[in-house]
XYZ file of N, CA and C in Angstrom:
876
model
N -9.089 6.659 17.526
C -10.182 7.475 17.487
C -10.612 7.921 16.336
N -11.881 7.869 15.561
C -12.229 8.311 14.731
C -12.168 9.813 13.817
N -11.606 10.146 12.625
C -11.561 11.092 12.389
C -12.421 11.502 11.097
N -13.044 12.807 10.670
C -13.553 13.069 9.251
C -12.856 12.282 8.450
N -13.947 11.770 7.584
C -13.120 11.598 6.510
C -12.690 13.073 5.227
N -11.330 12.864 5.140
C -10.401 14.140 4.438
C -11.378 14.032 2.995
N -11.175 15.335 2.317
C -11.365 15.480 0.810
C -9.991 14.491 -0.043
N -10.642 14.856 -1.424
C -9.439 13.961 -1.914
C -7.842 15.043 -1.698
N -8.238 15.820 -2.198
C -7.276 17.385 -2.287
C -6.687 16.810 -1.298
N -6.955 16.889 0.082
C -6.186 16.797 1.563
C -5.406 15.449 1.287
N -5.920 14.531 1.128
C -5.288 13.266 1.251
C -3.961 12.939 0.107
N -4.533 13.892 -1.123
C -3.081 13.763 -1.521
C -3.298 14.250 -3.327
N -2.418 15.200 -3.918
C -2.468 15.564 -4.921
C -1.031 15.157 -5.604
N -1.578 14.865 -6.931
C -0.366 14.086 -7.486
C 0.621 15.113 -8.206
N 1.830 15.196 -8.511
C 2.432 16.809 -9.112
C 3.701 16.186 -9.949
N 3.847 16.597 -11.095
C 5.503 16.409 -11.503
C 6.086 17.960 -11.334
N 7.215 17.643 -10.854
C 8.362 18.606 -10.248
C 9.219 18.193 -11.438
N 9.709 19.522 -12.058
C 11.301 19.508 -12.891
C 12.229 20.227 -12.084
N 13.428 19.982 -11.806
C 14.457 20.859 -11.608
C 15.692 20.843 -12.331
N 16.394 21.199 -11.923
C 17.685 21.388 -13.035
C 18.379 20.333 -13.447
N 18.190 19.255 -12.888
C 18.799 17.924 -13.084
C 18.030 16.775 -12.621
N 16.690 17.109 -12.592
C 15.982 15.503 -12.098
C 14.156 16.048 -12.582
N 13.720 14.857 -12.451
C 12.029 15.019 -12.511
C 11.120 14.280 -11.876
N 10.378 14.634 -11.221
C 9.603 13.617 -9.898
C 8.306 13.788 -10.161
N 7.631 12.773 -10.090
C 6.464 12.472 -10.396
C 5.762 12.063 -8.511
N 5.204 12.827 -7.868
C 4.902 12.995 -6.700
C 3.571 12.973 -5.917
N 3.120 12.994 -4.850
C 1.984 12.875 -4.040
C 2.216 13.352 -3.231
N 1.749 14.884 -2.822
C 1.975 15.776 -1.899
C 0.746 15.311 -0.777
N 0.619 14.977 0.336
C -0.413 14.905 1.139
C -0.454 15.444 2.340
N -1.272 16.394 2.576
C -1.278 17.188 3.846
C -1.914 16.277 4.722
N -3.069 15.110 4.508
C -3.510 14.266 5.288
C -2.460 13.073 6.038
N -1.784 12.701 5.427
C -0.770 11.703 5.889
C 0.621 12.446 6.253
N 0.842 13.530 5.927
C 2.009 14.460 6.172
C 3.261 14.046 5.594
N 3.057 13.814 4.708
C 4.256 13.313 3.517
C 4.534 13.471 1.948
N 5.470 13.456 1.658
C 5.528 13.440 -0.033
C 6.008 12.177 -0.356
N 5.013 11.399 -1.329
C 5.702 10.180 -1.429
C 6.126 10.261 -3.533
N 7.320 9.503 -3.410
C 7.704 10.132 -4.575
C 7.109 8.797 -5.364
N 6.642 9.078 -6.849
C 5.931 7.992 -7.350
C 7.233 7.405 -8.277
N 7.985 8.243 -9.073
C 8.913 7.707 -9.943
C 9.927 9.499 -9.713
N 11.058 9.003 -10.682
C 12.106 10.133 -10.635
C 12.801 9.827 -12.004
N 13.817 10.790 -12.231
C 14.783 10.295 -13.053
C 15.657 11.817 -12.460
N 16.638 11.143 -12.291
C 17.770 12.067 -11.474
C 19.046 11.760 -11.957
N 20.126 13.026 -12.064
C 21.048 13.095 -12.182
C 21.901 12.523 -10.913
N 21.141 13.550 -10.131
C 21.873 13.659 -8.499
C 20.992 13.516 -7.541
N 20.537 12.130 -7.371
C 19.363 11.904 -6.540
C 19.670 12.479 -4.982
N 20.485 12.447 -4.550
C 20.510 13.034 -2.787
C 20.080 14.565 -3.265
N 20.578 15.616 -4.277
C 20.374 16.690 -4.379
C 18.562 16.938 -4.718
N 17.955 16.001 -5.341
C 16.725 15.918 -5.553
C 15.787 15.808 -4.525
N 16.512 14.966 -3.750
C 15.648 14.657 -2.315
C 15.847 15.821 -1.264
N 17.102 16.452 -0.996
C 17.063 17.958 -0.573
C 16.114 18.826 -0.927
N 15.844 18.915 -2.155
C 14.817 19.809 -2.775
C 13.453 19.617 -2.428
N 12.857 18.196 -1.977
C 11.466 17.595 -1.846
C 11.454 17.815 -0.431
N 12.512 17.475 0.371
C 12.868 17.734 1.817
C 12.570 19.446 1.875
N 12.843 20.125 1.445
C 12.514 21.505 1.944
C 11.161 22.000 1.512
N 10.373 21.192 0.451
C 9.138 21.520 0.172
C 8.374 20.723 1.510
N 8.875 19.809 1.740
C 8.013 18.855 2.654
C 7.956 19.615 4.001
N 9.441 20.150 4.629
C 9.511 21.084 5.581
C 8.365 22.664 5.809
N 8.181 22.846 4.647
C 7.490 24.409 4.021
C 6.563 23.482 4.351
N 5.284 22.463 4.028
C 4.237 22.223 4.367
C 4.123 21.480 5.569
N 5.241 21.417 6.533
C 5.029 20.820 7.742
C 4.728 19.148 7.704
N 5.304 18.984 6.633
C 5.060 17.362 6.730
C 6.240 16.686 7.074
N 6.250 15.715 7.805
C 7.187 14.746 8.483
C 7.978 13.383 8.035
N 7.626 13.294 6.496
C 8.070 12.326 6.166
C 8.162 12.216 4.389
N 9.431 11.981 3.895
C 9.357 12.092 2.890
C 9.842 10.487 2.000
N 9.333 9.540 1.159
C 9.692 8.149 0.994
C 9.897 7.895 -0.692
N 10.256 6.915 -1.131
C 10.386 6.962 -2.278
C 11.051 5.341 -2.468
N 10.517 4.528 -3.797
C 11.434 3.207 -4.229
C 12.115 3.919 -4.962
N 13.629 2.970 -4.870
C 14.782 3.677 -5.786
C 15.221 2.214 -6.183
N 16.143 2.349 -7.107
C 17.059 1.235 -7.562
C 18.283 0.997 -6.463
N 18.797 -0.225 -6.631
C 19.931 -0.323 -5.512
C 21.010 0.501 -5.824
N 21.233 0.784 -7.167
C 22.449 1.641 -7.220
C 22.296 3.438 -6.744
N 20.916 3.995 -6.695
C 20.896 4.975 -6.455
C 21.012 5.252 -4.362
N 21.105 3.957 -3.909
C 20.851 3.938 -2.739
C 22.026 4.569 -1.744
N 23.277 4.636 -2.234
C 24.373 5.120 -1.226
C 23.945 6.835 -1.309
N 23.724 7.158 -2.696
C 23.362 8.937 -2.953
C 22.466 9.048 -2.276
N 21.241 8.475 -1.880
C 19.865 8.761 -1.147
C 20.302 8.638 0.432
N 21.214 7.684 0.932
C 21.668 7.815 2.432
C 22.591 8.718 2.561
N 23.147 9.215 1.797
C 24.429 10.545 2.002
C 23.205 11.681 2.376
N 22.035 11.714 1.982
C 21.569 13.000 2.402
C 20.710 12.410 3.426
N 20.790 11.019 4.320
C 20.044 11.096 5.578
C 18.925 9.988 5.285
N 18.457 9.970 4.025
C 17.456 8.736 4.070
C 17.977 7.152 4.788
N 16.935 6.552 4.822
C 16.906 5.170 5.451
C 16.296 4.221 4.633
N 17.074 3.022 4.693
C 16.378 1.867 3.896
C 15.346 1.371 4.862
N 14.015 0.705 4.364
C 13.070 0.801 5.363
C 12.636 -0.741 5.017
N 12.535 -0.928 3.549
C 12.359 -2.370 3.010
C 12.823 -2.653 1.605
N 12.800 -3.569 1.016
C 13.062 -3.973 -0.416
C 11.550 -4.214 -1.132
N 11.132 -3.974 -2.239
C 10.286 -4.572 -2.825
C 10.934 -5.286 -3.893
N 10.777 -6.648 -3.697
C 11.792 -7.634 -4.684
C 10.936 -7.506 -6.023
N 11.842 -7.553 -7.264
C 10.937 -7.627 -8.523
C 10.154 -6.463 -9.086
N 10.464 -5.092 -8.295
C 9.747 -3.878 -8.271
C 9.732 -3.706 -9.928
N 11.122 -3.595 -10.041
C 11.637 -3.066 -11.329
C 11.939 -3.998 -12.198
N 10.630 -4.687 -12.904
C 10.929 -5.430 -14.391
C 11.550 -6.736 -13.579
N 11.420 -7.298 -12.367
C 12.262 -8.378 -11.988
C 13.047 -7.669 -10.753
N 13.756 -6.544 -10.862
C 15.102 -5.857 -9.999
C 14.243 -5.587 -9.009
N 14.863 -5.757 -7.559
C 14.471 -5.018 -6.635
C 14.625 -3.490 -6.543
N 13.491 -2.745 -5.803
C 13.210 -1.598 -5.404
C 13.740 -1.215 -3.658
N 14.645 -0.449 -3.495
C 14.907 -0.314 -1.788
C 13.679 0.890 -1.485
N 13.311 0.798 -0.235
C 12.089 1.705 -0.126
C 12.960 2.517 0.780
N 12.851 3.628 0.578
C 14.080 4.638 1.262
C 13.205 5.852 1.901
N 13.362 6.374 3.320
C 12.643 7.451 3.571
C 13.291 8.066 4.634
N 12.547 9.559 4.247
C 13.551 10.221 5.471
C 12.763 11.095 6.384
N 12.821 11.367 7.635
C 11.981 11.535 8.490
C 12.721 13.165 8.778
N 11.654 13.976 9.127
C 12.097 15.723 9.431
C 11.280 15.898 10.871
N 10.758 14.741 11.553
C 10.576 15.083 12.883
C 10.794 13.794 13.780
N 11.602 13.487 14.607
C 11.462 12.615 15.418
C 10.326 11.817 15.942
N 9.247 12.812 16.441
C 8.069 12.115 16.628
C 7.558 11.360 15.588
N 7.883 11.614 14.695
C 7.613 10.414 13.494
C 8.038 9.326 13.593
N 9.160 8.995 14.017
C 9.752 7.630 14.105
C 9.303 7.070 15.464
N 8.130 7.453 16.521
C 7.690 6.751 17.882
C 6.699 5.672 17.379
N 7.083 4.545 18.085
C 6.475 3.628 17.708
C 5.965 2.788 18.598
N 4.446 3.115 19.128
C 3.731 2.817 20.741
C 3.490 1.202 20.466
N 3.137 0.612 19.403
C 2.975 -0.541 18.870
C 4.078 -1.651 18.655
N 5.018 -1.060 19.044
C 6.378 -2.059 18.103
C 5.945 -3.839 18.632
N 6.149 -3.654 19.658
C 6.034 -5.197 20.734
C 4.764 -5.722 20.128
N 3.762 -4.956 20.436
C 2.578 -5.808 19.745
C 2.579 -6.295 18.500
N 3.031 -5.533 17.277
C 3.729 -5.446 16.294
C 4.356 -7.206 15.852
N 5.558 -7.186 17.069
C 6.171 -8.313 16.655
C 5.741 -9.381 17.195
N 4.727 -9.269 18.563
C 4.160 -10.669 19.096
C 3.172 -10.892 17.849
N 2.458 -10.107 17.272
C 1.764 -10.717 16.141
C 2.358 -11.192 15.302
N 4.000 -10.743 14.555
C 4.548 -11.596 13.404
C 4.922 -13.135 14.019
N 5.312 -12.784 15.153
C 5.920 -14.138 15.872
C 4.984 -15.326 15.797
N 3.310 -14.776 16.124
C 2.245 -16.010 16.090
C 2.188 -16.297 14.565
N 2.076 -15.299 13.705
C 1.614 -15.700 12.429
C 2.697 -16.545 12.065
N 4.087 -16.305 12.210
C 5.055 -17.212 11.406
C 5.412 -18.414 11.977
N 5.319 -18.751 13.676
C 5.786 -19.912 14.074
C 4.792 -20.885 13.407
N 3.944 -21.096 12.622
C 3.230 -22.130 12.181
C 3.823 -22.170 10.566
N 3.587 -23.155 10.083
C 3.854 -23.231 8.553
C 3.107 -22.616 7.554
N 3.231 -22.012 6.746
C 2.269 -21.479 5.945
C 0.904 -22.208 5.154
N -0.128 -22.203 5.036
C -0.902 -22.954 4.612
C -1.778 -22.014 3.540
N -1.453 -22.224 2.077
C -2.308 -21.530 1.142
C -3.533 -22.338 0.693
N -4.181 -23.171 1.426
C -5.711 -23.755 1.229
C -6.493 -22.466 1.548
N -7.545 -22.797 0.843
C -9.101 -21.375 0.963
C -10.276 -22.476 1.217
N -10.934 -21.984 2.130
C -12.378 -22.765 2.582
C -12.936 -22.352 0.840
N -13.791 -23.199 0.846
C -14.955 -22.549 -0.241
C -15.737 -21.790 0.158
N -16.260 -20.827 -0.651
C -17.040 -19.857 -0.513
C -18.512 -20.180 -0.112
N -18.703 -19.334 1.077
C -20.090 -20.069 1.713
C -21.490 -19.917 0.788
N -22.396 -20.885 0.655
C -23.341 -21.019 -0.930
C -23.988 -19.638 -0.684
N -24.005 -19.564 -1.866
C -24.604 -18.182 -2.233
C -24.157 -17.236 -2.924
N -22.673 -17.301 -2.088
C -21.476 -15.890 -2.267
C -21.057 -15.956 -3.647
N -20.539 -14.782 -4.567
C -20.239 -14.981 -5.435
C -19.450 -13.845 -5.747
N -17.914 -14.134 -6.202
C -17.067 -13.216 -6.309
C -17.188 -12.624 -8.068
N -16.482 -11.035 -8.063
C -16.873 -10.686 -9.506
C -15.584 -9.720 -9.682
N -15.345 -9.340 -10.907
C -14.407 -8.061 -11.483
C -15.716 -6.906 -10.918
N -15.080 -5.733 -10.324
C -15.983 -4.609 -9.919
C -15.904 -3.633 -11.434
N -17.044 -2.873 -11.415
C -17.161 -1.949 -12.677
C -17.649 -0.589 -12.128
N -17.673 -0.105 -12.727
C -18.436 1.340 -12.599
C -19.624 1.341 -12.013
N -20.310 0.436 -12.145
C -21.747 0.625 -11.874
C -21.795 -0.121 -9.922
N -20.580 -0.873 -9.518
C -20.409 -0.794 -8.405
C -19.704 -0.160 -7.457
N -19.676 0.910 -8.242
C -18.156 1.672 -7.207
C -19.348 2.586 -6.253
N -20.518 3.125 -6.306
C -21.305 3.349 -5.172
C -21.437 2.348 -3.725
N -21.388 1.234 -3.994
C -20.975 0.464 -2.979
C -20.015 -0.107 -2.226
N -18.910 0.098 -3.422
C -17.703 -0.132 -3.065
C -17.249 0.977 -1.971
N -17.509 2.367 -2.506
C -17.252 3.547 -1.576
C -17.796 3.028 -0.057
N -19.332 2.898 -0.225
C -19.958 2.835 1.085
C -18.913 1.339 2.030
N -18.514 0.588 1.123
C -18.025 -0.329 1.977
C -16.397 -0.040 2.906
N -15.797 0.711 1.783
C -14.764 1.284 2.568
C -15.187 2.352 3.821
N -16.061 3.402 3.544
C -16.274 4.038 4.993
C -16.829 3.174 5.767
N -17.603 1.945 5.989
C -17.636 1.433 7.334
C -16.648 0.683 7.389
N -16.035 0.291 6.797
C -14.547 -0.646 7.654
C -13.458 0.877 7.996
N -13.381 1.436 7.302
C -11.974 2.055 7.862
C -12.316 3.739 8.065
N -11.892 3.979 9.546
C -12.052 5.210 10.190
C -11.116 6.480 8.959
N -10.319 5.955 8.580
C -9.464 7.025 7.902
C -8.579 5.792 6.812
N -8.058 6.404 5.414
C -7.409 5.595 4.625
C -6.441 6.490 3.881
N -5.365 6.177 3.427
C -4.442 7.470 3.072
C -4.547 7.388 1.426
N -5.734 6.759 0.813
C -6.392 7.004 -0.596
C -7.666 7.226 -0.387
N -8.437 8.097 -1.431
C -9.666 8.515 -1.368
C -10.479 7.362 -1.965
N -9.939 6.024 -1.453
C -11.139 5.000 -1.678
C -12.509 5.168 -1.222
N -13.285 5.983 -0.549
C -14.587 6.381 -0.087
C -15.340 7.339 -1.016
N -14.664 7.693 -2.066
C -14.810 8.681 -3.133
C -15.240 7.493 -4.680
N -16.686 7.866 -4.736
C -16.893 6.906 -6.147
C -16.375 7.515 -7.570
N -16.053 8.719 -7.307
C -15.379 9.111 -8.350
C -13.659 8.823 -8.814
N -13.476 8.801 -7.603
C -11.939 8.238 -7.276
C -11.731 6.860 -8.026
N -12.789 5.829 -7.359
C -12.743 4.472 -7.844
C -13.028 4.195 -8.925
N -13.986 5.048 -9.791
C -14.154 4.591 -11.331
C -13.047 4.901 -12.079
N -12.632 6.691 -11.531
C -11.373 6.686 -12.342
C -9.913 5.786 -12.499
N -9.907 5.122 -11.366
C -8.576 4.441 -11.324
C -9.359 3.126 -12.003
N -10.203 2.313 -11.847
C -10.663 1.476 -12.534
C -10.251 1.434 -14.375
N -10.767 2.565 -14.540
C -10.349 3.205 -16.029
C -8.896 3.026 -16.385
N -8.088 3.222 -15.242
C -6.211 3.527 -15.545
C -5.693 2.275 -15.380
N -5.575 1.985 -13.840
C -4.551 0.965 -13.904
C -4.611 -0.076 -12.358
N -6.234 0.214 -11.955
C -6.805 -0.615 -11.041
C -7.634 -1.531 -10.908
N -7.241 -2.989 -10.791
C -8.315 -3.711 -11.081
C -8.771 -4.270 -9.380
N -10.570 -3.868 -9.430
C -11.091 -4.437 -7.948
C -11.645 -5.615 -8.316
N -11.838 -6.349 -7.175
C -12.718 -7.717 -7.131
C -13.672 -7.274 -5.929
N -14.543 -8.034 -5.887
C -15.250 -8.042 -5.037
C -16.406 -9.194 -4.907
N -16.656 -9.435 -3.467
C -17.610 -10.692 -3.048
C -18.966 -9.823 -2.782
N -20.074 -10.673 -3.254
C -21.374 -10.200 -2.570
C -21.878 -11.436 -1.987
N -22.869 -11.381 -0.952
C -23.164 -12.544 -0.315
C -24.684 -12.919 -1.056
N -25.291 -14.084 -0.117
C -26.565 -14.825 -0.858
C -27.705 -13.713 -1.278
N -27.403 -12.645 -0.619
C -28.466 -11.424 -0.688
C -28.223 -10.538 -1.769
N -26.633 -10.702 -2.637
C -26.560 -9.829 -3.119
C -25.421 -8.531 -2.522
N -25.646 -8.298 -1.124
C -25.270 -7.326 -0.866
C -23.680 -7.795 -1.060
N -22.975 -6.184 -1.243
C -21.287 -6.190 -1.293
C -20.824 -6.039 0.306
N -19.956 -7.294 0.360
C -19.379 -7.524 2.014
C -18.005 -7.659 1.853
N -17.286 -7.617 0.772
C -15.672 -7.629 0.696
C -15.320 -6.924 -0.406
N -14.401 -6.782 -0.610
C -13.363 -6.176 -1.644
C -11.869 -6.240 -1.711
N -11.052 -6.291 -2.500
C -9.382 -5.743 -2.659
C -9.091 -5.693 -4.158
N -8.217 -5.104 -4.527
C -7.919 -4.617 -5.721
C -6.247 -4.695 -5.651
N -6.012 -4.742 -7.108
C -4.416 -4.679 -7.702
C -4.432 -3.610 -8.370
N -2.958 -2.710 -7.759
C -2.730 -1.458 -8.610
C -1.404 -1.937 -9.454
N -1.912 -1.503 -10.358
C -1.069 -2.275 -11.369
C 0.029 -1.116 -12.157
N 1.301 -1.506 -12.375
C 2.371 -0.794 -12.846
C 3.153 -1.470 -14.174
N 2.369 -0.891 -15.564
C 2.904 -2.070 -16.397
C 3.942 -1.548 -16.857
N 4.353 -0.667 -16.675
C 5.773 -0.212 -17.158
C 6.992 -1.009 -16.322
N 6.629 -1.439 -15.211
C 7.836 -2.275 -14.569
C 7.476 -3.881 -14.016
N 6.104 -3.577 -14.726
C 5.412 -5.207 -14.667
C 5.221 -6.040 -13.183
N 4.400 -4.963 -12.513
C 4.511 -5.122 -10.727
C 3.216 -4.562 -10.589
N 2.531 -5.490 -9.516
C 1.356 -4.368 -8.927
C 1.216 -4.967 -7.492
N 0.668 -3.902 -6.654
C 0.150 -3.966 -5.132
C -0.837 -4.428 -5.034
N -1.138 -5.824 -4.001
C -2.019 -6.161 -3.791
C -2.626 -5.253 -2.428
N -3.653 -4.479 -2.874
C -3.910 -3.422 -1.545
C -5.661 -3.463 -1.560
N -6.023 -2.313 -0.855
C -7.209 -2.033 -0.458
C -8.136 -2.988 -0.299
N -7.851 -4.217 0.745
C -8.303 -5.122 1.111
C -9.462 -4.933 2.312
N -11.093 -5.474 2.548
C -11.874 -4.827 3.457
C -12.893 -5.632 3.322
N -13.291 -6.402 4.488
C -14.305 -7.286 4.927
C -15.259 -6.608 5.873
N -16.716 -6.323 5.683
C -17.356 -6.034 6.720
C -17.056 -7.028 7.859
N -17.285 -6.482 9.194
C -16.628 -7.441 10.349
C -17.648 -8.589 10.418
N -19.008 -8.356 9.903
C -19.916 -9.156 10.254
C -19.866 -10.797 9.524
N -18.486 -10.543 8.350
C -18.571 -11.833 7.457
C -16.982 -12.073 7.801
N -16.020 -11.427 8.433
C -14.715 -12.047 8.880
C -14.570 -13.541 9.425
N -13.944 -13.707 9.125
C -13.550 -15.285 9.340
C -14.255 -16.323 8.576
N -14.830 -15.772 7.121
C -15.263 -16.547 6.482
C -14.351 -17.120 4.945
N -12.747 -16.373 5.496
C -11.754 -16.619 4.306
C -11.976 -15.655 2.853
N -12.817 -14.641 2.981
C -13.034 -13.799 1.750
C -11.604 -13.292 1.592
N -10.995 -12.561 2.369
C -9.552 -11.997 1.804
C -8.483 -12.747 0.999
N -9.097 -14.201 1.613
C -8.051 -15.306 0.802
C -8.397 -15.758 -0.594
N -9.885 -15.899 -0.788
C -10.126 -15.786 -2.209
C -10.020 -14.726 -3.077
N -10.164 -13.210 -2.593
C -10.000 -11.906 -3.032
C -8.433 -12.146 -3.705
N -7.414 -12.551 -3.058
C -6.059 -12.116 -2.913
C -5.718 -13.493 -4.070
N -6.518 -14.871 -4.197
C -5.734 -16.023 -4.772
C -6.478 -15.557 -6.391
N -7.503 -15.112 -6.592
C -8.522 -14.304 -7.562
C -7.285 -13.117 -8.207
N -6.928 -12.130 -7.378
C -6.164 -11.087 -8.015
C -4.875 -11.425 -8.425
N -4.351 -12.385 -7.872
C -3.306 -13.246 -8.520
C -3.199 -13.414 -9.593
N -4.082 -14.393 -9.771
C -4.244 -15.221 -11.281
C -4.661 -14.155 -12.102
N -5.438 -12.806 -11.727
C -5.451 -11.867 -12.819
C -4.280 -11.096 -13.438
N -3.083 -11.280 -12.291
C -2.176 -10.518 -13.064
C -1.222 -11.466 -13.300
N -1.240 -13.271 -13.420
C -0.416 -13.746 -14.123
C -1.180 -13.611 -15.344
N -2.469 -13.514 -15.721
C -2.599 -13.538 -17.296
C -2.863 -12.181 -17.701
N -2.341 -11.180 -17.174
C -1.734 -9.953 -17.541
C -0.571 -9.693 -17.598
N 0.066 -10.966 -17.459
C 1.768 -10.801 -17.696
C 2.569 -10.106 -16.679
N 1.857 -9.797 -15.130
C 2.730 -9.136 -14.465
C 3.019 -9.927 -13.239
N 4.121 -10.486 -12.932
C 4.486 -11.658 -12.259
C 4.854 -11.169 -10.862
N 5.294 -9.472 -10.856
C 5.681 -9.316 -9.500
C 4.584 -8.560 -8.421
N 4.094 -9.290 -7.218
C 3.326 -8.703 -6.552
C 3.962 -8.303 -5.322
N 3.191 -7.167 -4.703
C 3.800 -7.273 -3.309
C 2.664 -6.588 -2.589
N 2.500 -6.244 -1.233
C 1.591 -5.618 -0.443
C 2.311 -4.749 0.449
N 1.685 -3.829 1.369
C 1.955 -3.087 2.230
C 0.801 -3.465 3.465
N 1.266 -4.124 4.300
C 0.107 -4.208 5.210
C 0.075 -3.690 6.521
N -0.874 -3.047 7.101
C -1.195 -2.769 8.536
C -0.585 -3.872 9.654
N 0.476 -3.042 10.064
C 1.033 -4.069 10.751
C 0.785 -4.609 12.200
N -0.324 -3.641 12.681
C -1.067 -4.200 13.850
C -2.404 -5.266 13.190
N -2.481 -5.638 11.915
C -3.628 -6.642 11.508
C -3.186 -7.373 11.095
N -3.723 -8.449 12.344
C -2.875 -10.334 12.583
C -3.725 -10.989 11.419
N -5.016 -10.745 10.778
C -5.702 -11.236 9.875
C -4.886 -11.078 8.568
N -4.377 -9.679 7.662
C -4.064 -9.375 6.642
C -2.669 -9.925 6.669
N -1.969 -9.739 7.539
C -0.502 -10.413 7.640
C -0.263 -11.845 7.348
N -1.555 -12.451 8.210
C -1.667 -13.866 8.057
C -1.960 -14.478 6.683
N -2.773 -13.605 5.923
C -2.999 -13.795 4.706
C -1.942 -13.889 3.358
N -1.441 -13.224 3.642
C -0.182 -12.930 2.969
C 1.056 -13.967 3.164
N 1.304 -14.146 4.116
C 2.222 -14.928 4.966
C 1.673 -16.392 4.202
N 0.686 -17.009 4.256
C -0.111 -18.191 4.309
C 0.086 -18.021 2.457
N -0.113 -17.420 1.667
C 0.443 -17.157 0.486
C 1.452 -17.502 0.218
N 2.064 -17.360 0.659
C 3.863 -17.385 0.088
C 4.410 -16.273 -0.194
N 3.696 -15.312 0.798
C 4.803 -13.965 0.736
C 5.598 -13.710 1.448
N 7.049 -12.794 1.304
C 8.152 -12.903 1.964
C 8.440 -11.667 3.008
N 8.227 -11.478 4.103
C 8.164 -9.912 4.516
C 9.758 -9.288 4.470
N 9.850 -7.954 3.844
C 11.045 -7.740 3.370
C 11.368 -6.206 4.322
N 10.531 -5.932 5.500
C 10.594 -4.789 6.030
C 9.009 -3.928 6.611
N 9.624 -3.044 6.989
C 8.538 -2.129 7.643
C 8.282 -0.644 7.580
N 7.551 -0.133 7.116
C 7.386 1.624 7.053
C 7.188 2.059 8.132
N 7.571 3.128 8.719
C 7.366 3.618 10.199
C 6.596 4.414 10.206
N 5.267 4.369 10.451
C 4.683 5.442 10.601
C 3.660 5.998 9.346
N 3.812 5.181 8.145
C 3.736 5.376 7.098
C 2.756 6.003 6.444
N 1.358 5.977 7.201
C 0.277 6.481 6.211
C -0.675 6.754 7.513
N -2.208 7.318 7.472
C -2.960 7.563 8.150
C -3.953 6.724 7.759
N -4.207 5.314 8.407
C -5.354 4.635 8.336
C -6.032 4.048 9.713
N -7.110 3.985 9.635
C -8.042 3.325 10.331
C -7.817 4.138 11.519
N -7.846 5.428 11.637
C -7.951 6.454 12.596
C -6.448 6.851 12.903
N -5.376 6.775 12.244
C -4.253 6.916 13.347
C -3.163 6.962 12.022
N -1.726 7.115 12.391
C -0.459 6.978 11.778
C -0.263 5.435 11.974
N -0.013 4.475 10.960
C 0.752 3.276 11.902
C 1.400 2.953 10.520
N 2.286 1.715 11.653
C 3.492 1.178 10.777
C 2.743 0.239 9.550
N 3.596 -0.026 8.474
C 3.093 -0.970 7.514
C 4.042 -2.007 6.824
N 3.421 -3.139 6.954
C 4.947 -4.347 6.491
C 4.533 -4.330 5.267
N 5.885 -4.485 4.733
C 5.837 -4.903 2.989
C 5.889 -6.509 3.237
N 5.128 -6.920 1.972
C 5.451 -8.646 1.783
C 5.367 -8.317 0.303
N 6.362 -9.367 -0.258
C 6.565 -9.804 -1.230
C 6.334 -11.151 -2.038
N 5.831 -11.122 -3.084
C 5.883 -12.560 -4.023
C 5.712 -12.480 -5.192
N 7.107 -13.608 -6.062
C 7.509 -13.474 -7.490
C 6.856 -14.710 -8.040
N 5.838 -14.234 -8.639
C 5.094 -15.387 -9.165
C 5.389 -16.232 -10.331
N 6.493 -15.713 -10.674
C 7.361 -16.383 -11.716
C 8.431 -17.249 -11.496
N 8.330 -17.170 -10.022
C 9.614 -18.373 -9.676
C 8.617 -19.691 -9.319
């Protein structure tokens, strides 16, 4: 069921919180009913999570999650966190464990689990095929800039009934373009923007999330997502960012197939991780080490 697009503040507010022995950068999201830890430094990671969980409960949020080095895993499990996936190479080539804490059993209900498994089996029963069809005559791909933001936001509004980040806001797109996100777009033979994707880079750890894929329904089946992904991979190699990953909707056969065909390895599933396409959905993690 479609829902009204939330405001940027509802989708998430980034905060830095300092405790007695930790510092956390996190996004508090009423829309996604979660707290996402972006980065942290802590002498006692378990105590840190307990404080974050208390804040989540105060807000009636039902999930806390973070990416942690493996040496913190035991301390996080001791306070109830579970490992949902691994992002290989996340920390300058070293893996990150995606750890989650659920504060309500309802958040763990997975009505589409069997459907998602069937999708994966159908995708992986065939050998991966990294070949990419030519772009249709007159179509062209480019790196997006601020002048494209209005059209880009309109594309995202058309494709997604909801999204966990405010990509339907042109100002947000322009802001991220200026800091750490590279958008690529495809225009058709009439110049209309018909597909897009991005690489959200983290230069500190030399990784990038390949994300924000969207293609107009009338343009699907043309291989546009494959073109966008291949181009973004080249962009990241040129930028010396070799460790790539994505978090793809578990019910999207097309997007999971795109990453499988490009040689990404699925490393776990984030349960009811975010509000996307009108509801909470599971997300599969796929990883690629471009330096190998």
